[in-house]
Short mmCIF file of C-alpha atoms in Angstrom, two decimals:
data_model
loop_
_atom_site.label_atom_id
_atom_site.label_comp_id
_atom_site.label_asym_id
_atom_site.label_seq_id
_atom_site.Cartn_x
_atom_site.Cartn_y
_atom_site.Cartn_z
CA MET A 1 -0.59 -13.60 1.84
CA SER A 2 1.44 -14.12 5.01
CA VAL A 3 4.39 -11.90 5.99
CA ARG A 4 6.57 -12.95 8.91
CA GLY A 5 9.54 -11.10 10.39
CA LEU A 6 10.15 -8.96 7.29
CA ASP A 7 13.39 -6.99 7.56
CA VAL A 8 14.65 -4.62 4.86
CA GLY A 9 17.92 -2.74 4.86
CA THR A 10 21.47 -2.35 3.63
CA ASP A 11 24.73 -3.42 5.20
CA ASN A 12 24.66 -0.24 7.31
CA LEU A 13 20.98 0.66 7.71
CA ASP A 14 17.88 -1.11 9.03
CA LEU A 15 14.94 0.34 7.11
CA ILE A 16 12.13 -2.08 8.02
CA ARG A 17 12.29 -4.24 11.12
CA ASP A 18 10.35 -7.34 12.12
CA VAL A 19 7.14 -6.61 10.21
CA SER A 20 4.55 -9.39 10.34
CA PHE A 21 0.97 -9.44 9.04
CA SER A 22 -1.46 -11.46 6.96
CA VAL A 23 -4.05 -10.45 4.39
CA ALA A 24 -6.69 -13.07 3.62
CA ALA A 25 -8.55 -13.57 0.36
CA GLY A 26 -11.22 -10.91 0.03
CA GLU A 27 -9.79 -8.85 2.91
CA ARG A 28 -8.98 -5.16 2.50
CA VAL A 29 -6.16 -3.88 4.71
CA GLY A 30 -4.76 -0.37 4.87
CA LEU A 31 -1.15 0.56 5.65
CA ILE A 32 -0.86 4.15 6.86
CA GLY A 33 1.84 6.47 8.15
CA GLU A 34 3.77 9.60 7.24
CA SER A 35 6.12 9.71 4.27
CA GLY A 36 9.36 8.00 5.23
CA SER A 37 7.70 5.46 7.51
CA GLY A 38 8.50 2.51 5.24
CA LYS A 39 5.12 1.85 3.60
CA SER A 40 6.20 1.85 -0.05
CA LEU A 41 9.41 0.00 0.75
CA THR A 42 7.31 -2.75 2.31
CA ALA A 43 5.32 -3.13 -0.92
CA LEU A 44 8.48 -3.21 -3.04
CA ALA A 45 9.91 -5.90 -0.75
CA LEU A 46 6.80 -8.04 -1.24
CA LEU A 47 7.24 -7.84 -5.01
CA GLY A 48 11.01 -8.33 -4.97
CA LEU A 49 11.57 -4.88 -6.46
CA LEU A 50 13.94 -3.41 -3.89
CA PRO A 51 16.63 -0.99 -5.11
CA GLU A 52 20.11 -2.31 -5.73
CA GLY A 53 22.01 -2.82 -2.49
CA VAL A 54 18.86 -3.15 -0.39
CA ARG A 55 18.12 -6.67 0.85
CA ALA A 56 15.15 -8.35 2.52
CA GLY A 57 14.95 -11.01 5.21
CA GLY A 58 12.13 -12.89 6.85
CA SER A 59 9.37 -14.70 4.99
CA VAL A 60 6.61 -13.78 2.52
CA ARG A 61 4.26 -16.59 1.55
CA LEU A 62 1.64 -16.36 -1.17
CA ALA A 63 -0.93 -19.09 -1.69
CA GLY A 64 -0.29 -20.90 -4.96
CA ALA A 65 3.24 -19.57 -5.42
CA GLY A 66 4.92 -22.69 -4.03
CA PHE A 67 7.96 -20.85 -2.68
CA ASP A 68 8.98 -18.11 -0.24
CA LEU A 69 9.06 -14.77 -2.04
CA VAL A 70 11.94 -13.56 0.14
CA GLY A 71 15.11 -14.92 -1.44
CA ALA A 72 13.31 -16.13 -4.56
CA SER A 73 15.11 -15.91 -7.88
CA GLU A 74 14.20 -13.29 -10.46
CA ARG A 75 12.83 -16.08 -12.65
CA GLN A 76 10.51 -17.21 -9.86
CA MET A 77 9.38 -13.66 -9.06
CA SER A 78 8.66 -12.89 -12.72
CA LYS A 79 5.98 -15.60 -12.56
CA VAL A 80 4.36 -13.89 -9.56
CA ARG A 81 4.52 -10.20 -10.48
CA GLY A 82 1.59 -9.08 -12.59
CA ASN A 83 0.06 -12.51 -12.21
CA ARG A 84 -0.56 -13.78 -8.66
CA MET A 85 0.37 -10.38 -7.19
CA ALA A 86 -0.01 -7.02 -8.93
CA MET A 87 0.57 -3.40 -8.00
CA VAL A 88 -0.96 -0.03 -8.79
CA PHE A 89 1.73 2.61 -8.38
CA GLN A 90 1.24 6.23 -7.38
CA GLU A 91 2.51 7.79 -10.62
CA PRO A 92 1.17 6.12 -13.78
CA MET A 93 3.54 7.95 -16.13
CA THR A 94 6.48 6.12 -14.55
CA ALA A 95 4.61 2.80 -14.60
CA LEU A 96 3.54 2.95 -18.27
CA ASN A 97 5.73 2.68 -21.36
CA PRO A 98 5.54 6.11 -23.04
CA VAL A 99 6.17 4.75 -26.57
CA MET A 100 3.68 1.87 -26.49
CA GLN A 101 -0.07 2.05 -27.05
CA VAL A 102 -1.95 1.40 -23.84
CA GLY A 103 -3.97 -1.46 -25.33
CA ASP A 104 -0.75 -3.28 -26.17
CA GLN A 105 0.51 -2.72 -22.62
CA VAL A 106 -2.61 -4.36 -21.15
CA ALA A 107 -2.35 -7.19 -23.69
CA GLU A 108 1.35 -7.71 -23.01
CA VAL A 109 0.89 -8.68 -19.35
CA MET A 110 -1.67 -11.33 -20.32
CA LEU A 111 0.56 -12.74 -23.05
CA LEU A 112 3.60 -12.74 -20.78
CA HIS A 113 1.86 -15.01 -18.28
CA GLY A 114 0.14 -17.19 -20.86
CA ARG A 115 -3.36 -15.97 -20.00
CA GLN A 116 -4.28 -15.41 -23.66
CA PRO A 117 -3.47 -17.69 -26.62
CA ASP A 118 -2.41 -15.02 -29.13
CA ARG A 119 -1.94 -11.29 -29.57
CA ARG A 120 -5.26 -10.71 -31.33
CA THR A 121 -7.24 -12.31 -28.51
CA ALA A 122 -5.14 -10.49 -25.93
CA ARG A 123 -5.76 -7.17 -27.65
CA ARG A 124 -9.52 -7.80 -27.73
CA THR A 125 -9.49 -8.72 -24.03
CA ALA A 126 -7.41 -5.59 -23.31
CA VAL A 127 -10.17 -3.42 -24.78
CA GLU A 128 -12.66 -5.25 -22.57
CA MET A 129 -10.47 -4.53 -19.53
CA LEU A 130 -10.30 -0.84 -20.43
CA ALA A 131 -14.09 -0.83 -20.64
CA LYS A 132 -14.32 -2.46 -17.20
CA VAL A 133 -12.29 0.36 -15.65
CA ARG A 134 -14.72 2.74 -17.35
CA LEU A 135 -12.41 4.42 -19.80
CA PRO A 136 -14.57 6.35 -22.27
CA ASP A 137 -14.39 4.93 -25.81
CA PRO A 138 -12.12 1.99 -24.85
CA GLN A 139 -11.37 1.15 -28.50
CA ARG A 140 -9.94 4.61 -29.02
CA ALA A 141 -8.21 4.57 -25.64
CA ALA A 142 -6.49 1.30 -26.53
CA ARG A 143 -4.84 3.02 -29.52
CA ALA A 144 -3.69 6.00 -27.44
CA TYR A 145 -0.26 6.56 -25.92
CA PRO A 146 0.00 7.43 -22.22
CA HIS A 147 0.68 11.13 -22.82
CA GLN A 148 -2.59 11.39 -24.77
CA LEU A 149 -4.64 10.46 -21.70
CA SER A 150 -5.41 12.43 -18.56
CA GLY A 151 -3.88 11.51 -15.21
CA GLY A 152 -7.06 9.80 -14.06
CA GLN A 153 -7.33 7.87 -17.33
CA ARG A 154 -3.70 6.74 -17.11
CA GLN A 155 -4.31 5.47 -13.57
CA ARG A 156 -7.28 3.46 -14.87
CA VAL A 157 -4.99 1.90 -17.45
CA VAL A 158 -2.55 0.92 -14.70
CA LEU A 159 -5.44 -0.64 -12.77
CA ALA A 160 -6.56 -2.53 -15.88
CA ILE A 161 -3.03 -3.94 -16.25
CA ALA A 162 -2.94 -4.91 -12.57
CA LEU A 163 -6.30 -6.70 -12.75
CA ALA A 164 -5.82 -8.31 -16.18
CA ASN A 165 -4.59 -11.66 -14.82
CA ASP A 166 -7.00 -11.83 -11.86
CA PRO A 167 -4.35 -11.48 -9.13
CA ALA A 168 -4.80 -13.06 -5.71
CA VAL A 169 -3.24 -9.96 -4.10
CA LEU A 170 -3.52 -6.36 -5.25
CA LEU A 171 -1.10 -3.78 -3.82
CA CYS A 172 -2.05 -0.13 -4.19
CA ASP A 173 0.56 2.50 -3.32
CA GLU A 174 -1.07 5.93 -2.99
CA PRO A 175 -3.08 5.31 -6.19
CA THR A 176 -5.28 8.41 -5.84
CA THR A 177 -2.88 11.00 -4.41
CA ALA A 178 -2.53 13.04 -7.63
CA LEU A 179 -6.23 12.89 -8.55
CA ASP A 180 -8.96 15.42 -7.80
CA VAL A 181 -11.70 14.45 -5.38
CA THR A 182 -14.26 13.34 -7.98
CA VAL A 183 -11.80 11.26 -9.99
CA GLN A 184 -10.41 9.84 -6.73
CA ALA A 185 -13.85 8.59 -5.72
CA HIS A 186 -14.31 6.87 -9.09
CA MET A 187 -10.88 5.26 -8.82
CA LEU A 188 -11.56 3.93 -5.31
CA ASP A 189 -14.84 2.46 -6.53
CA LEU A 190 -13.03 0.70 -9.40
CA ILE A 191 -10.46 -0.75 -7.01
CA LEU A 192 -13.15 -2.03 -4.66
CA THR A 193 -15.10 -3.53 -7.55
CA GLY A 194 -11.97 -5.16 -8.97
CA VAL A 195 -10.92 -6.90 -5.75
CA THR A 196 -14.49 -7.86 -4.81
CA GLU A 197 -15.15 -9.54 -8.16
CA ARG A 198 -11.93 -11.56 -7.81
CA ASP A 199 -12.13 -12.17 -4.04
CA ALA A 200 -8.60 -10.76 -4.01
CA ALA A 201 -6.66 -9.56 -0.98
CA LEU A 202 -6.01 -5.80 -1.01
CA LEU A 203 -3.12 -4.00 0.67
CA PHE A 204 -3.84 -0.28 0.32
CA ILE A 205 -0.99 2.10 1.15
CA THR A 206 -1.84 5.72 1.85
CA HIS A 207 -1.31 8.67 4.17
CA ASP A 208 -4.95 9.72 3.73
CA LEU A 209 -6.95 8.45 6.71
CA ALA A 210 -10.30 9.30 5.11
CA VAL A 211 -9.46 7.19 2.06
CA VAL A 212 -8.36 4.17 4.07
CA ALA A 213 -11.53 4.43 6.19
CA THR A 214 -13.58 4.30 2.99
CA VAL A 215 -11.75 1.38 1.38
CA CYS A 216 -10.44 -0.88 4.13
CA GLN A 217 -11.74 -3.17 6.85
CA ARG A 218 -8.53 -3.33 8.86
CA VAL A 219 -5.60 -0.94 9.25
CA MET A 220 -1.92 -1.15 10.15
CA VAL A 221 -0.05 1.94 11.34
CA MET A 222 3.63 2.09 10.39
CA TYR A 223 6.33 4.36 11.74
CA GLY A 224 10.09 4.05 11.56
CA GLY A 225 9.87 0.81 9.61
CA ARG A 226 7.77 -0.92 12.28
CA ILE A 227 4.09 -1.69 12.70
CA VAL A 228 3.11 0.24 15.83
CA GLU A 229 -0.63 -0.48 15.85
CA SER A 230 -3.16 -2.59 13.97
CA GLY A 231 -6.77 -3.67 14.18
CA PRO A 232 -10.27 -3.20 12.75
CA ILE A 233 -10.44 0.24 11.23
CA ASP A 234 -13.45 1.47 13.20
CA GLU A 235 -11.82 0.47 16.50
CA VAL A 236 -8.38 1.89 15.73
CA PHE A 237 -9.79 5.18 14.47
CA THR A 238 -12.19 5.64 17.40
CA ARG A 239 -10.01 4.22 20.19
CA PRO A 240 -6.33 4.43 19.19
CA ARG A 241 -3.85 2.93 21.64
CA HIS A 242 -0.54 4.19 20.22
CA PRO A 243 0.35 7.91 20.66
CA TYR A 244 1.44 8.05 17.01
CA THR A 245 -1.96 6.84 15.82
CA ARG A 246 -3.61 9.37 18.10
CA GLY A 247 -1.38 12.08 16.62
CA LEU A 248 -2.28 11.11 13.04
CA LEU A 249 -5.98 11.22 13.84
CA ASP A 250 -5.73 14.59 15.60
CA ALA A 251 -3.68 16.06 12.75
CA SER A 252 -6.20 14.87 10.17
CA ASP A 253 -9.11 16.65 11.90
CA MET A 254 -9.21 20.02 10.16
CA GLU A 255 -11.85 21.35 12.57
CA ALA A 256 -10.14 20.48 15.86
CA VAL A 257 -7.70 22.94 17.43
CA ASP A 258 -5.42 22.86 20.47
CA ALA A 259 -5.56 25.14 23.51
CA ARG A 260 -3.86 27.92 21.53
CA GLY A 261 -6.38 27.71 18.70
CA ARG A 262 -3.96 25.99 16.32
CA LEU A 263 -4.49 22.87 14.27
CA HIS A 264 -3.03 19.76 15.87
CA THR A 265 0.37 18.60 14.65
CA ILE A 266 2.79 15.86 15.64
CA PRO A 267 5.91 17.53 17.09
CA GLY A 268 9.12 17.20 15.08
CA THR A 269 9.58 15.49 11.74
CA VAL A 270 10.08 11.95 10.50
CA PRO A 271 13.82 11.20 10.82
CA ALA A 272 15.85 10.25 7.77
CA ALA A 273 16.39 6.57 7.06
CA GLY A 274 18.62 5.04 9.70
CA ARG A 275 18.16 8.00 12.07
CA PHE A 276 15.25 6.63 14.08
CA PRO A 277 16.03 6.26 17.79
CA ASP A 278 16.76 2.92 19.38
CA GLY A 279 14.00 1.39 21.44
CA CYS A 280 10.59 2.82 20.59
CA VAL A 281 11.01 4.46 17.18
CA PHE A 282 8.54 7.21 18.09
CA ARG A 283 10.02 8.20 21.45
CA ASN A 284 11.83 11.35 20.26
CA ARG A 285 8.47 12.83 19.14
CA CYS A 286 6.25 11.43 21.90
CA ALA A 287 5.02 13.51 24.84
CA HIS A 288 4.66 10.36 26.96
CA ALA A 289 8.18 8.98 26.47
CA THR A 290 10.09 7.82 29.56
CA GLN A 291 13.38 6.06 30.16
CA GLN A 292 11.54 2.77 29.63
CA CYS A 293 11.10 3.73 25.98
CA VAL A 294 14.79 3.15 25.24
CA HIS A 295 13.75 -0.52 25.05
CA VAL A 296 11.85 -1.89 22.04
CA PRO A 297 8.18 -2.47 22.93
CA SER A 298 6.70 -5.69 21.60
CA LEU A 299 3.55 -5.65 19.47
CA GLU A 300 1.05 -6.67 22.14
CA SER A 301 -2.08 -8.39 20.83
CA GLN A 302 -5.46 -8.02 22.51
CA GLY A 303 -7.97 -9.91 20.40
CA PRO A 304 -8.01 -8.34 16.92
CA ARG A 305 -6.10 -5.29 18.19
CA ALA A 306 -2.35 -4.90 18.60
CA HIS A 307 -0.07 -2.04 19.62
CA ALA A 308 3.62 -1.55 20.41
CA CYS A 309 3.88 1.04 23.19
CA TRP A 310 5.02 1.14 26.81
CA HIS A 311 2.51 3.89 27.60
CA PRO A 312 -0.58 3.31 25.44
CA VAL A 313 -3.30 5.93 25.15
CA GLU A 314 -5.98 5.34 27.75
CA ASP A 315 -9.21 3.93 26.35
CA PRO A 316 -11.93 6.51 27.10
CA ALA A 317 -14.41 3.66 27.47
#
């Protein structure tokens, strides 16, 4: 999947600006940032699921689709969603039909895209998919309604639906946020197994740095609707160049404290949509901001690393 110059906004607001990245087959990429940074909106733009009145510009190319996903018709996108590209949402109760047995919901996505010849075969394959995501007693689970399953079980059903048609790209938007630690670990293992078996590209959206370090090979840091840093996850997390990345890492360390003995925090809060400053979107919260920061910094590439900052964090090495 290749994304170039993605812009998302309304007539009056720019919500995502000039976002470009690629995710290759078999590659696992994390997208991190605070709530309100534009992560989920990016995923919705890729799938053509933006809210009414919000438009997208730029280009999104998916191998095998044969057309640019930005500006594609609903008929074209309906052939991509749940087929070549699938998504695991944060809240399964809003993603599942409450009055439909879960086995029928898994079968439906395969029938919709012509992956199974008839409903009986699709239903049998749906039970197999539920077994693959390790739902206990998959035959019984297939006959259950969403409210009869636990939160972790419902999220496994959503994953089974997403993987049913062997997508080339899997998008995961905070898929483990509402799960306890043990269930979260099982879910992450299922996601990794699912994409590895299919050699699928994974875009994993989260605010949890520990989770993205476990799942992903590469990470992109988003703030104010822009990518402010990207690179191999071990390099970005050990030698961050952008002050925002450094702030996220410091704030996630529950054992580190500042000079006053307090846990590290990033000053201020994420502005509301459309309220980010001109120039560097992080400058009103950055201790290193200068007058130069009223200008937009370009995303400077240095090998596999990239950052957008006039005053990058010094590399301790």
